[in-house]
Amino acid sequence: MTLRLIINGQAQEIALPDSRLTLLDLLRDHLQLTGAKKGCDRGQCGACTVLVNGRRVTGCLTLAATLEGAEVLTIEGLSSGADLHPMQQAFLDHDALQCGFCTPGQIMSAVALMAEGETGADPDRVREALSGNLCRCGAHPGIVAAVCSVLGEQG
Amino acid sequence: MSHDSYPMRVMDAAEHGLTLPAAPLRYGSGGKVPARRDGLAKVTGAALYAADRQAEALLHAAFATAPVARGRVVALDTQAALAHPGVVQVYTPANRPPLAQHPDEKRHPFNFRHEALQDDTIRYAGQPIAMVLAETPEAAAEGARLLAPEIAAEPPRVDHDAGTPWQPEMVGFFAPAQAEVGDVARGLAEAEQVVEVEIETPDQFHNAMEPHAILARWEGPEKLLLDTPNQGPVMIAGLVAGYLGLPEGAVEIRTPFIGGGFGSKLMIYGAMILTALAARDLGRPVKTVLSRAQMYGPVGHRAGTRQRLRLGIGSGGRLTALDHEVTALASSFEDFVEPSGHASQHLYAVPNLAMRHSARRVDRGTPVAMRAPGEASGSAALEVAMDVAAEAAGLDPLAFRLSNYAETDPATGRPFSSKALRECYAAGAEAFGWAGRPAARMGRDAEGRLIGWGMGTSQYMCTMYRGEARVKVHADGTASAAIAGVDMGQGAWTILAQCAAEGLSMDPERLRLTSGSSVLPDGAVAGGSGHTATAGMAASEAGRNAVEQLISLATADPASPLFGAGNSGVVARDGRLSRADDPSRGESYSEVLARAGLAEVEGQGVGERVQAHREGYAMFSHGAVFAEVAIDPELAQMRVTRMVGAFACGRILNPRMVQSQLEGGLIWGLSFALHEEAQYDPATGRILNADLAGYHVPAHADIPQLTTLTVAEEDPYVNALGVKGVGEVGITGSAGAIANAIRHATGFTPTRFPIRIEDVLAHL
């Protein structure tokens, strides 16, 4: 089957090689977009978080074949060249990462928070809203500080 | 901020090591603290981890695993798997290509015994029993499922009581299983009071966010390239060569980005060897990515323990004796024993001091080192016992620890190379407000929750290995360093560049670092919190060596303003040499090189500890952790509401990254206290919660406000840099601090970790 998607702003027609393909495997194995990570492959860790039509989803639990016409935004499409998205910059400013493996998912989840408008810059609400994105290194304080700084700017 | 100068490069197969320049960002007032060199690659998704890599004509591997913990594989339906479209080969013990070294042969301490399809024996649930190679990951996974193993199961021995007793001679890595100073029996007999605490700790799994992955490609009969996350690339490349019958240097491990390790990526495991073997046999590159479930067994864990501590208390709240007895779970086939008893042997002043370990062999995967191996579980039990003893002595927990402050190492009598623990206690207590501690079982917050405050002492040894580095100064005034460093998140990309630049007396902004491949100078393993000390010192020494060569060139050159100044009369600063007696007379490194007609000078450096210092001093990082918990009076739900940790870790090279490491340690301590535990099914020996839903690692909502402080500490003996480790010390002390806070709030003394709601509920 052929799937039409808009990935990081670019319309693509993709001949799906296997109907079992998840969005995550499609991105990683067939489109060379490896920023989204596979940490568990069952929606428990959030490392594969990407935005579909502006909503954060776990790429590993999303069947690619169900996404006809959808807009997909991955970490690679968040910024171009030298100009970082404010959330990416905030992660650098607050040393909000260590090993970096969960980082693309944390950032995409945090970018979605900006649009969801549920938390404001309240650290406790941000912690709750980001709890689907696990981090094992213990970068949580930096991540929450980074996200709150951007949400605070947003007002 | 512009990142134009930052190369967003992706490594290709031809490159041996990744080169990163300084990040444009710096922290702190005056911008003196460099930000992570790898930060930009990580926030943009450009950082390539092993599983992110592709190769031409790639085959994908999947494993079938044992469904029970003990028995034999009787049959596998290889025909069904081979018939599945896309499946290329199935390896079982019947047809696995030969190895030059048996997987159970121990030639080196890090030859961890593993399963590489050597026979049909099942020694733990989740063990790989067959490997399927296919054109796609989906076909490989389906092929593995179709193997439908037939198993002759035997009753598994999975817990302490069912395990086979075994008395090891060594525990951890080469540490003695038992020791005694003084006479513990007499010390206990002479005590005014004796307190006894028994605590059980569970199996814990590293659960690095990045699953183990291997991409193996053969570039010739004696040239194997392995892209795989690894904490000891040079050492492990050598060991892999042994299994494959290859000469030294035939295997290159590339590991520029490691998605967390914590000890689990410092071992040989079956998939690593089999992936290389399959690639050779089939003549195509092969990629294996372990599933999360497959990380529960074949790649190590922290072994569960049962610990018993007896403390004798004499007059004035002084300890007369401390006895620490540990029974650790070991696997049936490997000899690693969690060295928990060592955690109590160097911390408090006690004249009669002993520890001893025994083990129970069980049908579980083999345990290995996991972040603060031994120290984490031993400290958790010790610090609870110290609070029980403090209460018995009628002293505040901090006052009790201060009354037993060790001025020399109680195990060896040696002086400490440095020890600013008093300052940690003072700074931590001040920041936490410890002086305002409520009376036991009297704390309440505005919501009526029970509030408890607890504390614990942190201590972690200062490990050092032998490492090497190469540093060059170039004619254009820039520098470069090369080292097989290991950055699994702790910051080696940044710190090692800082160290090289410090040795060069240059700004790290002018230095490029090449790292992440085993063909580079051996920076030794990243483990035991010894990487910065070892590889960083090597990088610094290499820089210093390059500067010495520049000084020799300049002082021997009649055209140089430094001519005749002699090596001792020249000062290097900010890329320039000048006369010590007249700083106005000098020249830049590039001027020295230009006149000498040289494109570069290359310095070599070694990082290792001075033997006399190693033998003469006890060397440890220290800290004091304070924690507050709030407990629902009816549901016993426990929440850590704040933590303060104050640490003395020698010289701090990069305060921002040290903060991140110490925070990570506190979070691991919190997780140890309240969350982590693998649960085994006694009937099959399988782990019931082998995934990130059932095995709880902390989520954001679990982590409160954390404060970490460092106190000044100068150490002239630990190494030339004066640095101690920061990666593991934070987990020690912190699990005990939380347990003690729960005890303070409720009066309940924990008997096992993690502390469960049902345990506390019975005591409310």
XYZ file of C-alpha atoms in Angstrom, chain B residues 408-646:
239
model
C 41.576 7.646 59.773
C 40.310 4.708 57.749
C 38.995 2.266 60.356
C 39.725 -0.742 58.131
C 43.374 0.041 57.423
C 44.393 2.752 59.840
C 45.604 4.831 56.914
C 45.043 8.560 56.786
C 42.503 9.808 54.278
C 44.048 11.536 51.274
C 41.428 14.201 51.996
C 38.095 14.131 53.770
C 35.808 17.140 53.981
C 32.873 15.142 55.332
C 32.408 17.420 58.365
C 31.961 20.288 55.951
C 29.418 18.209 54.004
C 27.429 17.508 57.168
C 27.482 21.199 58.056
C 26.616 22.515 54.608
C 23.906 19.911 54.012
C 22.334 20.367 57.425
C 22.318 24.135 56.973
C 20.740 23.976 53.507
C 18.133 21.476 54.678
C 17.378 23.230 57.944
C 18.173 20.098 59.954
C 18.305 22.052 63.209
C 14.533 22.464 62.970
C 13.880 18.719 62.766
C 10.572 17.817 64.352
C 10.434 15.225 67.110
C 10.090 11.637 65.945
C 6.572 10.743 64.786
C 5.421 14.317 65.406
C 5.891 15.869 61.964
C 2.736 16.926 60.094
C 2.209 19.084 57.033
C -0.776 21.292 56.200
C -2.562 18.338 54.575
C -2.116 16.199 57.653
C 0.523 13.990 56.119
C 3.182 12.517 58.380
C 6.480 14.271 57.831
C 9.804 12.615 58.454
C 13.357 13.845 58.101
C 16.237 11.476 57.626
C 19.846 11.573 56.694
C 22.643 9.339 55.552
C 26.360 9.532 54.908
C 27.696 9.017 51.397
C 31.012 7.420 50.621
C 32.495 6.013 47.450
C 36.020 4.881 46.700
C 38.299 6.806 44.338
C 38.996 4.286 41.619
C 41.765 4.806 39.153
C 42.970 2.691 36.268
C 45.748 3.239 33.742
C 44.837 5.321 30.726
C 46.587 6.932 27.798
C 45.955 9.959 25.599
C 47.491 11.836 22.688
C 47.356 15.612 22.339
C 48.623 17.801 19.520
C 49.303 21.509 19.201
C 48.934 22.685 15.610
C 50.700 25.503 13.785
C 47.463 27.488 13.512
C 47.315 27.776 17.287
C 44.606 25.172 17.746
C 44.946 21.826 19.460
C 43.495 18.363 19.184
C 43.250 15.428 21.529
C 42.617 11.761 20.827
C 41.455 9.239 23.399
C 39.108 6.278 23.492
C 36.905 8.028 26.032
C 33.501 6.809 27.094
C 30.594 9.211 27.373
C 27.463 7.504 28.615
C 26.010 10.765 29.816
C 28.458 11.656 32.533
C 30.156 14.232 30.303
C 33.422 12.701 29.085
C 33.223 14.528 25.741
C 33.431 17.781 27.632
C 35.570 16.926 30.650
C 38.309 15.139 28.720
C 38.625 18.135 26.402
C 38.820 20.406 29.446
C 41.576 18.249 30.910
C 43.605 18.198 27.697
C 43.234 21.956 27.359
C 44.266 22.443 30.976
C 47.444 20.444 30.366
C 48.065 22.602 27.318
C 47.330 25.832 29.187
C 44.860 26.680 26.450
C 41.180 27.536 26.256
C 39.205 24.310 25.592
C 37.375 26.267 22.894
C 40.470 25.919 20.747
C 40.689 22.161 21.143
C 38.950 19.443 19.095
C 38.471 16.080 20.755
C 38.412 12.783 18.874
C 36.906 9.977 20.909
C 34.521 7.054 20.764
C 36.611 4.371 19.050
C 38.786 1.595 20.416
C 41.531 2.361 17.887
C 42.331 5.548 19.803
C 44.630 5.632 22.861
C 43.062 3.589 25.657
C 41.195 5.821 28.076
C 40.391 2.721 30.176
C 36.931 1.732 31.291
C 34.216 4.089 32.434
C 33.279 2.409 35.673
C 33.862 2.776 39.367
C 33.624 6.565 38.949
C 37.230 6.507 37.758
C 36.998 7.736 34.170
C 37.669 11.431 34.663
C 40.510 10.659 37.067
C 42.101 8.192 34.657
C 41.379 9.429 31.151
C 41.274 13.053 32.246
C 44.663 12.829 33.879
C 46.055 11.111 30.765
C 44.690 13.912 28.589
C 46.090 16.551 30.903
C 49.500 14.886 31.034
C 49.548 14.569 27.241
C 48.861 18.283 26.959
C 51.605 19.040 29.440
C 53.983 16.837 27.466
C 53.217 18.755 24.263
C 53.915 22.039 26.030
C 57.230 20.688 27.315
C 58.205 19.985 23.732
C 57.285 23.537 22.729
C 59.359 24.887 25.608
C 62.337 22.775 24.522
C 62.003 24.104 20.975
C 61.768 27.718 22.102
C 64.489 27.726 24.721
C 66.946 26.091 22.310
C 66.205 28.557 19.513
C 68.411 31.682 19.511
C 65.672 33.547 17.641
C 63.139 32.965 20.410
C 62.586 35.529 23.186
C 62.736 32.466 25.456
C 66.178 31.406 24.284
C 68.207 30.163 27.225
C 65.365 30.553 29.742
C 65.576 26.872 30.586
C 62.593 24.680 31.134
C 62.054 25.787 34.698
C 62.059 29.434 33.770
C 59.166 29.311 31.293
C 55.479 29.687 32.052
C 52.714 28.437 29.739
C 49.448 30.388 29.794
C 46.580 30.708 27.368
C 48.481 29.301 24.388
C 51.614 31.333 25.046
C 55.017 30.737 26.601
C 56.681 33.498 28.572
C 59.682 33.904 30.825
C 58.930 33.356 34.493
C 61.124 36.299 35.412
C 59.721 38.613 32.742
C 56.206 37.798 31.522
C 56.459 40.470 28.803
C 58.993 38.334 26.975
C 57.295 35.452 25.287
C 55.596 34.064 22.201
C 52.613 31.991 21.167
C 52.665 28.254 20.538
C 52.085 28.862 16.847
C 55.068 31.204 16.655
C 57.268 28.506 18.170
C 55.994 25.946 15.659
C 56.261 28.305 12.679
C 59.888 29.154 13.346
C 60.708 25.491 13.873
C 59.025 24.692 10.556
C 56.720 22.185 12.270
C 53.046 21.578 11.527
C 52.457 20.240 15.037
C 53.922 18.721 18.166
C 52.387 15.629 19.671
C 52.325 14.922 23.390
C 51.677 11.583 25.037
C 50.230 11.174 28.481
C 49.428 8.479 30.990
C 46.916 8.680 33.791
C 47.502 6.453 36.784
C 47.904 6.730 40.521
C 51.276 7.096 42.204
C 51.877 3.766 43.906
C 53.151 5.271 47.161
C 49.974 7.336 47.402
C 47.790 4.333 46.661
C 49.465 2.360 49.410
C 49.719 5.197 51.882
C 46.263 6.742 51.861
C 42.596 5.843 51.991
C 40.854 7.639 49.145
C 37.131 8.305 49.086
C 34.523 10.797 47.969
C 32.114 11.693 50.765
C 28.789 13.349 51.231
C 25.807 13.908 53.458
C 22.257 13.454 52.209
C 19.159 14.810 53.898
C 15.652 13.805 52.857
C 12.092 14.703 53.755
C 9.172 12.351 53.157
C 5.466 12.949 53.450
C 3.296 9.915 54.195
C -0.446 9.687 53.863
C -1.654 8.686 57.362
C -4.313 6.329 56.019
C -2.938 5.014 52.746
C 0.756 5.051 53.668
C 1.567 6.495 50.266
C 5.135 7.776 50.580
C 6.418 10.798 48.713
C 9.894 12.239 48.920
C 9.260 15.981 49.065
C 12.805 17.306 49.055
C 16.393 16.165 49.219
C 19.657 17.959 49.889
C 23.028 16.390 49.199
C 26.348 18.007 50.060
